[in-house]
mmCIF file of C-alpha atoms in Angstrom:
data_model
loop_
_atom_site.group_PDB
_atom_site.id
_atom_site.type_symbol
_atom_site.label_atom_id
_atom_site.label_comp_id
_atom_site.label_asym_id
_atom_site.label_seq_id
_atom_site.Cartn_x
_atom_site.Cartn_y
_atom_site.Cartn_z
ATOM 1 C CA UNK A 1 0.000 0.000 0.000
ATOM 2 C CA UNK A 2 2.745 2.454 0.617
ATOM 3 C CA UNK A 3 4.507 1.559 -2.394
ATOM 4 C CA UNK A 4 1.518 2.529 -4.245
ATOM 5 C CA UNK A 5 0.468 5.612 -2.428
ATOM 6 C CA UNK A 6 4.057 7.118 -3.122
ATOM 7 C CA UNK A 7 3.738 5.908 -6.858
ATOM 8 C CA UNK A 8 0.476 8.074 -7.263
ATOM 9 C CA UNK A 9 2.164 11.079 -5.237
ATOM 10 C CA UNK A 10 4.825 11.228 -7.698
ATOM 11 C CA UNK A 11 2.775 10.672 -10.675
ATOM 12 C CA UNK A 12 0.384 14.244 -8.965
ATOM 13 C CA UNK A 13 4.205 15.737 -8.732
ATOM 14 C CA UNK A 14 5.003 14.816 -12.515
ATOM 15 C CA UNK A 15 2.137 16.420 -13.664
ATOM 16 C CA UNK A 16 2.190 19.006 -11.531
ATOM 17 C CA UNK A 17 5.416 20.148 -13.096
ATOM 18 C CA UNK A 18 4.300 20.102 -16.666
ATOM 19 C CA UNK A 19 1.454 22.236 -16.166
ATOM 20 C CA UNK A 20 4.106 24.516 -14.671
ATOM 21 C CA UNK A 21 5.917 24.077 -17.531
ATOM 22 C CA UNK A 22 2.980 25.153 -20.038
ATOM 23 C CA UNK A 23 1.508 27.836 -18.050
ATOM 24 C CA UNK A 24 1.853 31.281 -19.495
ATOM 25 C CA UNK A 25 4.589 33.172 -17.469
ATOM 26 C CA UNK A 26 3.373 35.594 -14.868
ATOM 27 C CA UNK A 27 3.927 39.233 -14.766
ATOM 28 C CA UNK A 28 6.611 40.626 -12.740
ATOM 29 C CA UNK A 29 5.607 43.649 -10.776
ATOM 30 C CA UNK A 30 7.323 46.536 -11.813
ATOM 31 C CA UNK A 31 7.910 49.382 -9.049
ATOM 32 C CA UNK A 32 5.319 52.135 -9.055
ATOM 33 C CA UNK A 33 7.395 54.852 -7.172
ATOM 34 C CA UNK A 34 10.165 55.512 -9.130
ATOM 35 C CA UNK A 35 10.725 59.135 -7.301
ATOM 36 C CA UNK A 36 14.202 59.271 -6.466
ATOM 37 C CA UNK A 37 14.071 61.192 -2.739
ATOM 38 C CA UNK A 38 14.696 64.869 -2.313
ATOM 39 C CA UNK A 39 16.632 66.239 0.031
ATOM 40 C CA UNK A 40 16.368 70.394 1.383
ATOM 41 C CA UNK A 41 17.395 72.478 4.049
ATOM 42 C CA UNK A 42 15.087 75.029 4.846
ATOM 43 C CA UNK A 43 13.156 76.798 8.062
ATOM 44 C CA UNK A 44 16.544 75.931 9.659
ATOM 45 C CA UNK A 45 16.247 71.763 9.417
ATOM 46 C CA UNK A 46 17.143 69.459 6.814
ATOM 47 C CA UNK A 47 13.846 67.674 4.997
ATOM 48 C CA UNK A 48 13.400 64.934 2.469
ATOM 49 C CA UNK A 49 10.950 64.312 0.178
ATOM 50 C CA UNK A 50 10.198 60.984 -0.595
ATOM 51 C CA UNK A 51 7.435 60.965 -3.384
ATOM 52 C CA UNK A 52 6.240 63.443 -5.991
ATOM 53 C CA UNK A 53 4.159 65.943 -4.555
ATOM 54 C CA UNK A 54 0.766 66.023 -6.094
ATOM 55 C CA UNK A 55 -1.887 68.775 -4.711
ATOM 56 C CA UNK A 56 0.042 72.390 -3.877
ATOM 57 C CA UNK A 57 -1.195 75.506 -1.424
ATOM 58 C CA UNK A 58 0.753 78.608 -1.902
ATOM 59 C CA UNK A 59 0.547 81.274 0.598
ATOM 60 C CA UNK A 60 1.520 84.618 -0.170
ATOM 61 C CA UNK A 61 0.815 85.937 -4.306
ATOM 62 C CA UNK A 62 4.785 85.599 -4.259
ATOM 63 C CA UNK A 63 5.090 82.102 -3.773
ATOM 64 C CA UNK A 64 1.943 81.297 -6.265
ATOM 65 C CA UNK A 65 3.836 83.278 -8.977
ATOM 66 C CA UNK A 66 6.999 81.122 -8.614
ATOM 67 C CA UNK A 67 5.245 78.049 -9.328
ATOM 68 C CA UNK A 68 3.608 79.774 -12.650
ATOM 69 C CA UNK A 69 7.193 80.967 -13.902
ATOM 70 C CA UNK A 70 8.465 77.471 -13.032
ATOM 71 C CA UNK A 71 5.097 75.636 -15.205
ATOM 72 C CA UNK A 72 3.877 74.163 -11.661
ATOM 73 C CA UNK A 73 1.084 76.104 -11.679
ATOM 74 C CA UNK A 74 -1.406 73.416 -12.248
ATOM 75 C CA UNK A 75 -0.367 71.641 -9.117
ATOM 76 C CA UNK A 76 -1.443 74.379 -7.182
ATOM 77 C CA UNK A 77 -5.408 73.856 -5.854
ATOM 78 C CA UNK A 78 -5.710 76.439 -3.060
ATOM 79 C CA UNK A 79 -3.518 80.104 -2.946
ATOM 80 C CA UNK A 80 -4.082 82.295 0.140
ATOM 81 C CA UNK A 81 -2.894 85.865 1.227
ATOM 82 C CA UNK A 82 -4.375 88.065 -1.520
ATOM 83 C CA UNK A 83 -5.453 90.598 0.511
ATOM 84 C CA UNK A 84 -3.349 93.270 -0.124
ATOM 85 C CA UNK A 85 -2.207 92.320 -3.724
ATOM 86 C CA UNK A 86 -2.616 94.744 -6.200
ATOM 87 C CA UNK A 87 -2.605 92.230 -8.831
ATOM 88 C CA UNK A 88 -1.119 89.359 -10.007
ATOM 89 C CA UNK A 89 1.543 90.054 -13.315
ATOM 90 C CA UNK A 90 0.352 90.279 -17.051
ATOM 91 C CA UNK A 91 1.964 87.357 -18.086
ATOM 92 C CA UNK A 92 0.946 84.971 -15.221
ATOM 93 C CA UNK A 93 -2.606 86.668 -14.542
ATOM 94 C CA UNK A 94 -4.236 84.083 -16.581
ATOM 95 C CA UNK A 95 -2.625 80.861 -14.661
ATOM 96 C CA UNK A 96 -2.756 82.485 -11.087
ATOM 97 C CA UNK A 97 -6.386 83.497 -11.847
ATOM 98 C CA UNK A 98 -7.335 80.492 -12.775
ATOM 99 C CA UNK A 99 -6.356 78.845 -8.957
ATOM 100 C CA UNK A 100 -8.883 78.963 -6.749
ATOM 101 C CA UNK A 101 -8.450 80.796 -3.437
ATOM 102 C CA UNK A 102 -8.597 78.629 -0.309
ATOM 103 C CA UNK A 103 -8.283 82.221 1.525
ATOM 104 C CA UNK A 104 -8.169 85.977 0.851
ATOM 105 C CA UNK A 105 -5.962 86.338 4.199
ATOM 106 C CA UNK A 106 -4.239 84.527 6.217
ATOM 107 C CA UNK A 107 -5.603 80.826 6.178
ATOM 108 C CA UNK A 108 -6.094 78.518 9.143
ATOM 109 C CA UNK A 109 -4.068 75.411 9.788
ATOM 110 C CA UNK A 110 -7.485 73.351 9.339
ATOM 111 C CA UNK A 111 -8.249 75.062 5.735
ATOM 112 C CA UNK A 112 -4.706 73.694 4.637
ATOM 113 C CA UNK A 113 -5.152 70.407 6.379
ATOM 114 C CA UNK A 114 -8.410 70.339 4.681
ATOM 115 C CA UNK A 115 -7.589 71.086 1.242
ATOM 116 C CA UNK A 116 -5.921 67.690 0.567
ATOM 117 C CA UNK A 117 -2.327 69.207 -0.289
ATOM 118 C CA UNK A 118 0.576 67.195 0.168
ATOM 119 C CA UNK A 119 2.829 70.253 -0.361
ATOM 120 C CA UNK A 120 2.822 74.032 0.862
ATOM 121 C CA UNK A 121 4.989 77.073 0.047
ATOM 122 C CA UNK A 122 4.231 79.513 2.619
ATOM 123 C CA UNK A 123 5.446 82.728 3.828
ATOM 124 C CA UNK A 124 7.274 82.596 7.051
ATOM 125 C CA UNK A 125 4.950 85.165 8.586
ATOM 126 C CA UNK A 126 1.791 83.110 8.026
ATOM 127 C CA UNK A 127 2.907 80.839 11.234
ATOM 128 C CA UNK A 128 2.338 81.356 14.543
ATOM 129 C CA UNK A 129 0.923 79.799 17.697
ATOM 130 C CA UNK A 130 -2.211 78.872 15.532
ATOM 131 C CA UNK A 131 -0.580 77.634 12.594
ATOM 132 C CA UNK A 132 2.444 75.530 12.989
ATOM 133 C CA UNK A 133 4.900 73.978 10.910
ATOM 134 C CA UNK A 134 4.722 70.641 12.902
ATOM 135 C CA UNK A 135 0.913 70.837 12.811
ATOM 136 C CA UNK A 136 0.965 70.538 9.100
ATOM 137 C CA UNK A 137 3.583 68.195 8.986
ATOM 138 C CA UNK A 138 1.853 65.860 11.350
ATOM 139 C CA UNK A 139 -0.672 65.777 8.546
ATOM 140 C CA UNK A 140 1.535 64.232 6.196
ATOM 141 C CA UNK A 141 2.328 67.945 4.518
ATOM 142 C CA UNK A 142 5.955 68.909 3.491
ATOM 143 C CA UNK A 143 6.473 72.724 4.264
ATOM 144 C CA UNK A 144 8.933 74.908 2.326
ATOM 145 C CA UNK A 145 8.785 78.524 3.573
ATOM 146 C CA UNK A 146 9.513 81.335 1.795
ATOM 147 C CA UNK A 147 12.655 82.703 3.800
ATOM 148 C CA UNK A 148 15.163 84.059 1.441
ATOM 149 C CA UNK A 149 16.746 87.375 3.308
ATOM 150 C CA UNK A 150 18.963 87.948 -0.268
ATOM 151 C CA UNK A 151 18.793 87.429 -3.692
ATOM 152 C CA UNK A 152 20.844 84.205 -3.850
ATOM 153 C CA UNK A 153 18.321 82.992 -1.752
ATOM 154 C CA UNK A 154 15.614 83.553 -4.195
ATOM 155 C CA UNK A 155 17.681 81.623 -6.769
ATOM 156 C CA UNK A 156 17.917 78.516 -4.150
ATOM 157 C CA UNK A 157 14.244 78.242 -3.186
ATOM 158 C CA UNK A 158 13.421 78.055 -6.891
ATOM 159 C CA UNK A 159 16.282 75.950 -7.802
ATOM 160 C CA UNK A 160 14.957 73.188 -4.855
ATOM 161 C CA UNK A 161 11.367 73.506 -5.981
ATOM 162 C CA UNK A 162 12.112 72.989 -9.276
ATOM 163 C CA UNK A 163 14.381 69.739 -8.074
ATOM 164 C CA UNK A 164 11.752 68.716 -5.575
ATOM 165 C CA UNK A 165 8.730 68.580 -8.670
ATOM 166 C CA UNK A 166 10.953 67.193 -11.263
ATOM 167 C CA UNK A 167 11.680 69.999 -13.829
ATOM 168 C CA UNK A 168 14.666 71.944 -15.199
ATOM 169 C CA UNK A 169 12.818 75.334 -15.440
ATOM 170 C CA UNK A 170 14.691 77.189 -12.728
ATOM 171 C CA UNK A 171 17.986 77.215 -14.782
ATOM 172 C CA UNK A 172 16.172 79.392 -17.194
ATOM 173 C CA UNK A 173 14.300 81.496 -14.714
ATOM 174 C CA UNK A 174 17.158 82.423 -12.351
ATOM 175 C CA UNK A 175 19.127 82.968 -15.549
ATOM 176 C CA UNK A 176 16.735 85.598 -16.585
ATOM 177 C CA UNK A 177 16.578 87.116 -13.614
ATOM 178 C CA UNK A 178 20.063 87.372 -13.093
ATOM 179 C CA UNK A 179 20.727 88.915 -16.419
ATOM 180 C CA UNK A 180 18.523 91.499 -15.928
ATOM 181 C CA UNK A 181 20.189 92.527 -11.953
ATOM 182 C CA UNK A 182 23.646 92.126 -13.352
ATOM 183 C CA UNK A 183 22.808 94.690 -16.283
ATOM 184 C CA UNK A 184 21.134 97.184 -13.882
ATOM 185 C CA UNK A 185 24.931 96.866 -11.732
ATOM 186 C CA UNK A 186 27.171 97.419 -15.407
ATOM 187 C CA UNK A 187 24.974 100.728 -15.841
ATOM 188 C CA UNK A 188 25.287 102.196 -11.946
ATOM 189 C CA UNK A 189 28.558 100.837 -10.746
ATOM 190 C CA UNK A 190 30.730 103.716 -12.161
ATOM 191 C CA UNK A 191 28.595 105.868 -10.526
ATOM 192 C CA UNK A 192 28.225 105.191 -7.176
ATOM 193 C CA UNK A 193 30.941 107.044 -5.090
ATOM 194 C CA UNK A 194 28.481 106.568 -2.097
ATOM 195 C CA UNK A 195 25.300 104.388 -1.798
ATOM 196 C CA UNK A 196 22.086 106.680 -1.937
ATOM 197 C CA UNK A 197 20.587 106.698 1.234
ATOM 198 C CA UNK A 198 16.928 105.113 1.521
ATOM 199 C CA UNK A 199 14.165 104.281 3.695
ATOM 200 C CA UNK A 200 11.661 102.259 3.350
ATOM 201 C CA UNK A 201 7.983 103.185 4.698
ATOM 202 C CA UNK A 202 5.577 100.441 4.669
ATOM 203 C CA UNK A 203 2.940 102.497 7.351
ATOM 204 C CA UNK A 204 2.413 104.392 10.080
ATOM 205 C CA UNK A 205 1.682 102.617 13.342
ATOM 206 C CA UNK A 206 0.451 105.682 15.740
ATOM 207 C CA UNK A 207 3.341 108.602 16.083
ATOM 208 C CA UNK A 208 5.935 105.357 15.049
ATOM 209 C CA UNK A 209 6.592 104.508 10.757
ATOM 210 C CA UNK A 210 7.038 100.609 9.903
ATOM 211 C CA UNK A 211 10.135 99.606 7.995
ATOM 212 C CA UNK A 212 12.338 97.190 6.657
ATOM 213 C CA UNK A 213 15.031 96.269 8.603
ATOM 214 C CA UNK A 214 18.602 94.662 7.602
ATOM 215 C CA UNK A 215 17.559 90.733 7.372
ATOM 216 C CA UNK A 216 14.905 92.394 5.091
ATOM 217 C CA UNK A 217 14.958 91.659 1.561
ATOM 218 C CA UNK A 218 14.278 94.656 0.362
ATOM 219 C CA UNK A 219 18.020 95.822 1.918
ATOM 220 C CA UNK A 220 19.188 93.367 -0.616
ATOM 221 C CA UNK A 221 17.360 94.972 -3.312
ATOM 222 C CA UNK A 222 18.114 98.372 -1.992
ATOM 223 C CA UNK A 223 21.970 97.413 -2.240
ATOM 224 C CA UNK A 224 21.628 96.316 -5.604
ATOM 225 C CA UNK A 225 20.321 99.128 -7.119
ATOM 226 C CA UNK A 226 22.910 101.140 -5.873
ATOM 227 C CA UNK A 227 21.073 102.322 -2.428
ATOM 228 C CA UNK A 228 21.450 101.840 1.152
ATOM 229 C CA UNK A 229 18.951 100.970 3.694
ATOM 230 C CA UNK A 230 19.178 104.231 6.469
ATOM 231 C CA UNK A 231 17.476 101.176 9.279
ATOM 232 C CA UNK A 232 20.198 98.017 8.125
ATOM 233 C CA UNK A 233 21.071 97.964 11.302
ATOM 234 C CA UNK A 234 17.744 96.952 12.953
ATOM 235 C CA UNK A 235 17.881 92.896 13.565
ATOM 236 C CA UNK A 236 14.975 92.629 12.686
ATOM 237 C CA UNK A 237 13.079 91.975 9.014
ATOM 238 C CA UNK A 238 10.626 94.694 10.204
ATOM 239 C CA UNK A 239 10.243 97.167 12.713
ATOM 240 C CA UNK A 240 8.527 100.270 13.747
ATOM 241 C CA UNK A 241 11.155 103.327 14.095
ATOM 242 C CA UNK A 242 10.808 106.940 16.025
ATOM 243 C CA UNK A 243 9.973 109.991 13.746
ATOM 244 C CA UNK A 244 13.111 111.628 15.531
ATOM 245 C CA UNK A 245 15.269 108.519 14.079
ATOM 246 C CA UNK A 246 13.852 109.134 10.411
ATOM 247 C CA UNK A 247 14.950 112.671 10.900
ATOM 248 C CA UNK A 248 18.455 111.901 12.177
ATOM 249 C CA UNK A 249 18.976 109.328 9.326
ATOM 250 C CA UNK A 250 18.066 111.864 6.381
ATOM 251 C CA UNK A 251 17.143 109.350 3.941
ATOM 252 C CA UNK A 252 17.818 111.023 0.307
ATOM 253 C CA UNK A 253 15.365 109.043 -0.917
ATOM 254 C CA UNK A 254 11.447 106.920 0.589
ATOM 255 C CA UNK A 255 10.394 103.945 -0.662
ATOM 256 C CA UNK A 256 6.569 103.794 -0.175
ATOM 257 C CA UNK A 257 4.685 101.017 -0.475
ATOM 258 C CA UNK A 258 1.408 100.855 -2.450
ATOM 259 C CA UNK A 259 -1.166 97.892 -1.342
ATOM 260 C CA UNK A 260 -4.884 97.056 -0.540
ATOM 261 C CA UNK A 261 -5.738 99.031 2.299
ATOM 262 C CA UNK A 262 -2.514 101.507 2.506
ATOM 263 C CA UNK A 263 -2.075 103.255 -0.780
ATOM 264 C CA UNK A 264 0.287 104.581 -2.282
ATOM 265 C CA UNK A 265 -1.184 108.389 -2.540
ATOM 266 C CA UNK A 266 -2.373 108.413 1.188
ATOM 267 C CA UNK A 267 1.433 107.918 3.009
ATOM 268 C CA UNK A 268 2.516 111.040 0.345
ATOM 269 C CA UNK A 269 -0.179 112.900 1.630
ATOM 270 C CA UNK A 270 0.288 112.083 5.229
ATOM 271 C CA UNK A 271 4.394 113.087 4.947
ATOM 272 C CA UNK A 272 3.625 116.196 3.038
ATOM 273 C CA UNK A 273 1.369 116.935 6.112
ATOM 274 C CA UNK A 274 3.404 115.721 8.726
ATOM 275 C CA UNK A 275 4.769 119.003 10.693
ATOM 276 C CA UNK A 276 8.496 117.248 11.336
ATOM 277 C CA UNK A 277 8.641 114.754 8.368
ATOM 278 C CA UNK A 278 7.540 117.493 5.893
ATOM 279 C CA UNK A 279 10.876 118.767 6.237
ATOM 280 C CA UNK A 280 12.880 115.811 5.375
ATOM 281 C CA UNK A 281 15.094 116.860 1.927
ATOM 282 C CA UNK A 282 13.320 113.472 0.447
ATOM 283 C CA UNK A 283 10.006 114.950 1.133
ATOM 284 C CA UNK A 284 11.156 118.480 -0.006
ATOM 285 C CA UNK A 285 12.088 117.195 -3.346
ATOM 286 C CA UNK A 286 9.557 114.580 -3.752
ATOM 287 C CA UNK A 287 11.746 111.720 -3.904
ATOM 288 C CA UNK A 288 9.490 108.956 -3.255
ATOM 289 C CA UNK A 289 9.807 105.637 -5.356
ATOM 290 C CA UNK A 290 6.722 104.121 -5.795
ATOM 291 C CA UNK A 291 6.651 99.925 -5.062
ATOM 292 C CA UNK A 292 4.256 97.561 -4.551
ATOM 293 C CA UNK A 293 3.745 95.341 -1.692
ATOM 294 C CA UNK A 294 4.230 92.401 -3.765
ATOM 295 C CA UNK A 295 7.312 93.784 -5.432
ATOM 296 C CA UNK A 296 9.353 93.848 -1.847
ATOM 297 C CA UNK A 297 8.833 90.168 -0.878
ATOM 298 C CA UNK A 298 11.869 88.024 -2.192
ATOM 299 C CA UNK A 299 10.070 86.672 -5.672
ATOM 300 C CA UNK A 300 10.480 85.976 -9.128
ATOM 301 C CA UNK A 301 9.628 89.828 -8.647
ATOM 302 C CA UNK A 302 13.246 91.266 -7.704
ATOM 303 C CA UNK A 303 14.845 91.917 -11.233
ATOM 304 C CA UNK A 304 11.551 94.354 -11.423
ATOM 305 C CA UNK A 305 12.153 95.589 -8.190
ATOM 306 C CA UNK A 306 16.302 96.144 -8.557
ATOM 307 C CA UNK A 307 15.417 97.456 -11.663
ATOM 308 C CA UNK A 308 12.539 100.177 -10.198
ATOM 309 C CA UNK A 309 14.971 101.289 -7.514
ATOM 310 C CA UNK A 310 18.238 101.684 -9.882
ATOM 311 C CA UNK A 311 16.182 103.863 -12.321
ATOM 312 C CA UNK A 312 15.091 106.371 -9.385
ATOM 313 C CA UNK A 313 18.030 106.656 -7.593
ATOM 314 C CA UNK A 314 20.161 107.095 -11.402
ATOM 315 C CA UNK A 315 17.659 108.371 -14.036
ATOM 316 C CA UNK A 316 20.272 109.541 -16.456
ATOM 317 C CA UNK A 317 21.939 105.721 -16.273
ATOM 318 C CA UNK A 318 18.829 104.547 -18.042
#
């Protein structure tokens, strides 16, 4: 009986085999991540991105206009922070129109949590006790923050997003923008015994006037148009100075920012007025250079802003 129990079990084995043999072969399965990780250092810590980000919030109109001039701007299904902007640039008002808002100001860690993203470039300012980095990350969202405090930094945050989404673009976009800074310094730099002296006003906060400070990048693009920020030596990126302090510095010329909600026309009007600032030779000869909000974040924006600067503080170089 055993003999012919272990004669049938090989017989099941034989044929076992052949039908093996003439079965058609089964597909291997072929790896469907083939994102090779990213690594960054940003917001002072080192991240790494491990798969292709898919849904995008930008916060701040700076940040959504990077990912248009790098051709990421389909990614992106929330922007937030448009309630100052003046308006989004000609040749990107079509794509950043076209995004819907998740919020006109400031949005809440549960809208972004909410939206589905995987991905946000933010404005540092947008975080505080209510929104937090780790709260997003916790979610499963990688955070870049806008940070850059010069204009090499501009170059790097577009360079990693550009690495971090899989496209080449930034080469050509820094490039650009480059060109354009390094021809505004060919047409100045003979002329510039001494850097002009400028100050920025963003508002008036009671008897005190808002500025930019020297981790500001607006110093940056003050410096390379051939200016220098009067308040560089405040620590901070902005800060509210003493009318007595604006006097002392005598800045030869006033940047004055034009947004939603503090125009342009009404800080002229309120200097003109102004019994002490009246005075001020930048006042007296109407020196004031005109600059949108928008235009003094660090963005795809600076050649325009370098370039705005240079031409008011040398008209006859240009």
């Amino acid at each position: 009986m055993k003999r012919i129990a272990a004669f049938i079990l090989c017989l099941c084995m034989v044929f076992a085999l052949c039908a093996c043999d003439n079965a058609e072969p089964q597909p291997t399965a072929e790896p469907t991540d083939t994102y090779t990780p990213v690594s960054f250092t940003n917001n002072g810590k080192k991240t790494t991105v491990s798969s292709l980000p898919e849904k995008v919030i930008t916060a701040g109109p700076n940040c959504t206009e990077a990912f248009c001039a790098l051709g990421l701007n389909e990614l992106v299904i929330g922007k937030c922070m448009e309630n100052h902007s003046l308006g989004a640039p000609a040749e990107y008002k079509d794509a950043i129109d076209a995004i819907p808002t998740l919020s006109v100001g400031y949005p809440t860690a549960q809208q972004i949590i909410d939206s589905g993203c995987d991905f946000i470039y933010a404005n540092s300012w947008i975080f505080d006790d209510d929104l937090t980095i780790a709260q997003l990350e916790k979610a499963g969202i990688t955070v870049y923050v806008s940070e850059a405090t010069d204009i090499d930094g501009i170059y790097k945050e577009l360079h990693d997003i550009a690495k971090i989404f899989l496209v080449d673009s930034a080469e050509t976009v820094v490039s650009g923008l480059n060109e354009r800074i390094d021809a505004v310094s060919a047409k100045i730099v003979g002329d510039i015994t001494e850097p002009k002296k400028v100050f920025v006003l963003d508002s008036f906060i009671g008897d005190e006037l808002y500025t930019a400070g020297g981790t500001n990048i607006e110093s940056a693009y003050i410096t390379a148009a051939g200016g220098a920020n009067v308040f560089s030596e405040l620590g901070k990126a902005w800060d509210a100075v003493e009318v007595s302090a604006l006097v002392e510095a005598d800045p030869e010329y006033i940047i004055i920012h034009d947004y939603s909600g503090s125009d342009y026309d009404g800080k002229v009007a309120a200097l003109k007025a102004h019994p002490v600032l009246s005075q001020l030779s930048a006042v007296q000869n109407e020196n004031f250079i005109r600059l949108s909000l928008e235009n003094a974040f660090p963005s795809i924006r600076c050649a325009d802003t370098v370039e705005t600067i240079a031409q008011a503080l040398y008209p006859d170089n240009f």
